[in-house]
Coordinates of C-alpha atoms in Angstrom, one line a residue:
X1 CA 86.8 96.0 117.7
X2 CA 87.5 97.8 114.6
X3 CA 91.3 98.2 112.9
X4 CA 91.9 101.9 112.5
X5 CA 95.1 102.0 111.1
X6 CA 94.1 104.8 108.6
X7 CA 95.1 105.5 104.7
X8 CA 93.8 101.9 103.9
X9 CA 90.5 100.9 102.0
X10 CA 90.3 97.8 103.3
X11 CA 89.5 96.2 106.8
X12 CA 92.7 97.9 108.2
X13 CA 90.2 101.4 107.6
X14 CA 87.7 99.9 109.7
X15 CA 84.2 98.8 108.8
X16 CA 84.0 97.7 105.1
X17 CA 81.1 97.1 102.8
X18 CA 81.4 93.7 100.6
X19 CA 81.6 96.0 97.3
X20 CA 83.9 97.7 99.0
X21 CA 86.2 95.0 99.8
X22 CA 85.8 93.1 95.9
X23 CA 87.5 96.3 94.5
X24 CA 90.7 95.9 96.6
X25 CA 91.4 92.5 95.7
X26 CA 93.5 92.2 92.2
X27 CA 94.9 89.7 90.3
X28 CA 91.6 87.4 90.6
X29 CA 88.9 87.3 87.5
X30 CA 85.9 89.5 87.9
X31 CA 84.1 86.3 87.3
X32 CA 85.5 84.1 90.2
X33 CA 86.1 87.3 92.6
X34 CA 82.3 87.0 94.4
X35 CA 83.4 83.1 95.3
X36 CA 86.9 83.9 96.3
X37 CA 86.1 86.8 98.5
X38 CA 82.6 85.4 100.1
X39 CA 84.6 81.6 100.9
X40 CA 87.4 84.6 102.2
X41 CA 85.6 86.3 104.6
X42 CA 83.6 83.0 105.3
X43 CA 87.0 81.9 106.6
X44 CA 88.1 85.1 108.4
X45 CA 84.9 85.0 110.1
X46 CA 85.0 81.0 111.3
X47 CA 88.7 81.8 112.4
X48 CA 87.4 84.5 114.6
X49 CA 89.4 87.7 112.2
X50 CA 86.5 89.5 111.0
X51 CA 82.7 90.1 112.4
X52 CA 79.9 90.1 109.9
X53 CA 77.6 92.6 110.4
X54 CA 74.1 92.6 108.6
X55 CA 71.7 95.4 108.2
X56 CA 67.7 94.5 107.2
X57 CA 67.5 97.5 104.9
X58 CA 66.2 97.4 101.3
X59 CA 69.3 96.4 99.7
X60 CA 70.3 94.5 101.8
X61 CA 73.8 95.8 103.5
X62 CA 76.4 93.7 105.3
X63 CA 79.8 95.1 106.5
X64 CA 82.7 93.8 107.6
X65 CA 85.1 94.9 109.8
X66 CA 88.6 93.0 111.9
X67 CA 88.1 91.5 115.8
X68 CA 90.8 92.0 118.3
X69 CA 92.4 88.8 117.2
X70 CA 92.3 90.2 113.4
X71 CA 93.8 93.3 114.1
X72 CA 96.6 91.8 116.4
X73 CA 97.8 89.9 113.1
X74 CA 97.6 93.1 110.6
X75 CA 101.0 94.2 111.2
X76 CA 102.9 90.7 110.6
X77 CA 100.7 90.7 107.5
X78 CA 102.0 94.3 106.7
X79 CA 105.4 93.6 107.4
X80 CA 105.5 90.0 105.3
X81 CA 103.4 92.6 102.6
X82 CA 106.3 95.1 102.4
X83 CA 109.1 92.5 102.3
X84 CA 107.5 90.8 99.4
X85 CA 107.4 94.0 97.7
X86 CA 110.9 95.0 98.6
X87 CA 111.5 91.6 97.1
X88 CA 109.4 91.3 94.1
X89 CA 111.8 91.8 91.3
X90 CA 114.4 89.4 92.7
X91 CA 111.5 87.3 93.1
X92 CA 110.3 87.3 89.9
X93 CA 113.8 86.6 88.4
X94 CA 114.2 83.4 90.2
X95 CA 111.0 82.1 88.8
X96 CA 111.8 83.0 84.9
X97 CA 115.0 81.1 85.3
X98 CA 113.3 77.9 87.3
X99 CA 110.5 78.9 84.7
X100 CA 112.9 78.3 81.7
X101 CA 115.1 75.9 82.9
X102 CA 113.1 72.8 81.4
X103 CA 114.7 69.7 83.7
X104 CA 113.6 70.2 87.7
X105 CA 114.4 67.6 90.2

């Protein structure tokens, strides 16, 4: 099955192409992103969240795209991805004071 949530560029779109998916993920180096996101999907795939799908064309072409059991997941995932955003700035506060407090138990 393929997630068609709509309005996302990622698997929640449906089918995605690996370059398509490496743009989506910040806050990792360009350098370690291939690693991170091929041991990713690697992952998603063993766990049964994502199908692999690839093309013998000249390049070669692989996409990804979210199973039934990947999908049914996506909105706890949305919901825990909105709170954390709701949340970020009190978040962030609490770790610059642990952050500057220099004695932790």
């Amino acid at each position: 099955m393929h997630a068609d949530l709509g309005g996302h560029d990622d698997l929640a779109g449906g089918d995605a192409r690996y370059s398509d998916l490496d743009t989506t993920i910040p806050a990792v180096s360009r350098r370690m992103l291939p690693l991170t996101l091929t041991l990713t999907l690697k992952r998603l795939q063993r766990d049964g969240m994502v199908d692999r799908t690839a093309y013998a064309e000249v390049p070669p072409r692989v996409e990804y795209s979210l199973t039934d059991l990947g999908a049914s997941l996506l909105s706890a995932i949305q919901h825990l991805a909105a709170w954390s955003s709701e949340h970020y700035d009190e978040i962030r506060r609490h770790q610059n004071a642990y952050d500057g407090n220099a004695t932790h138990e």
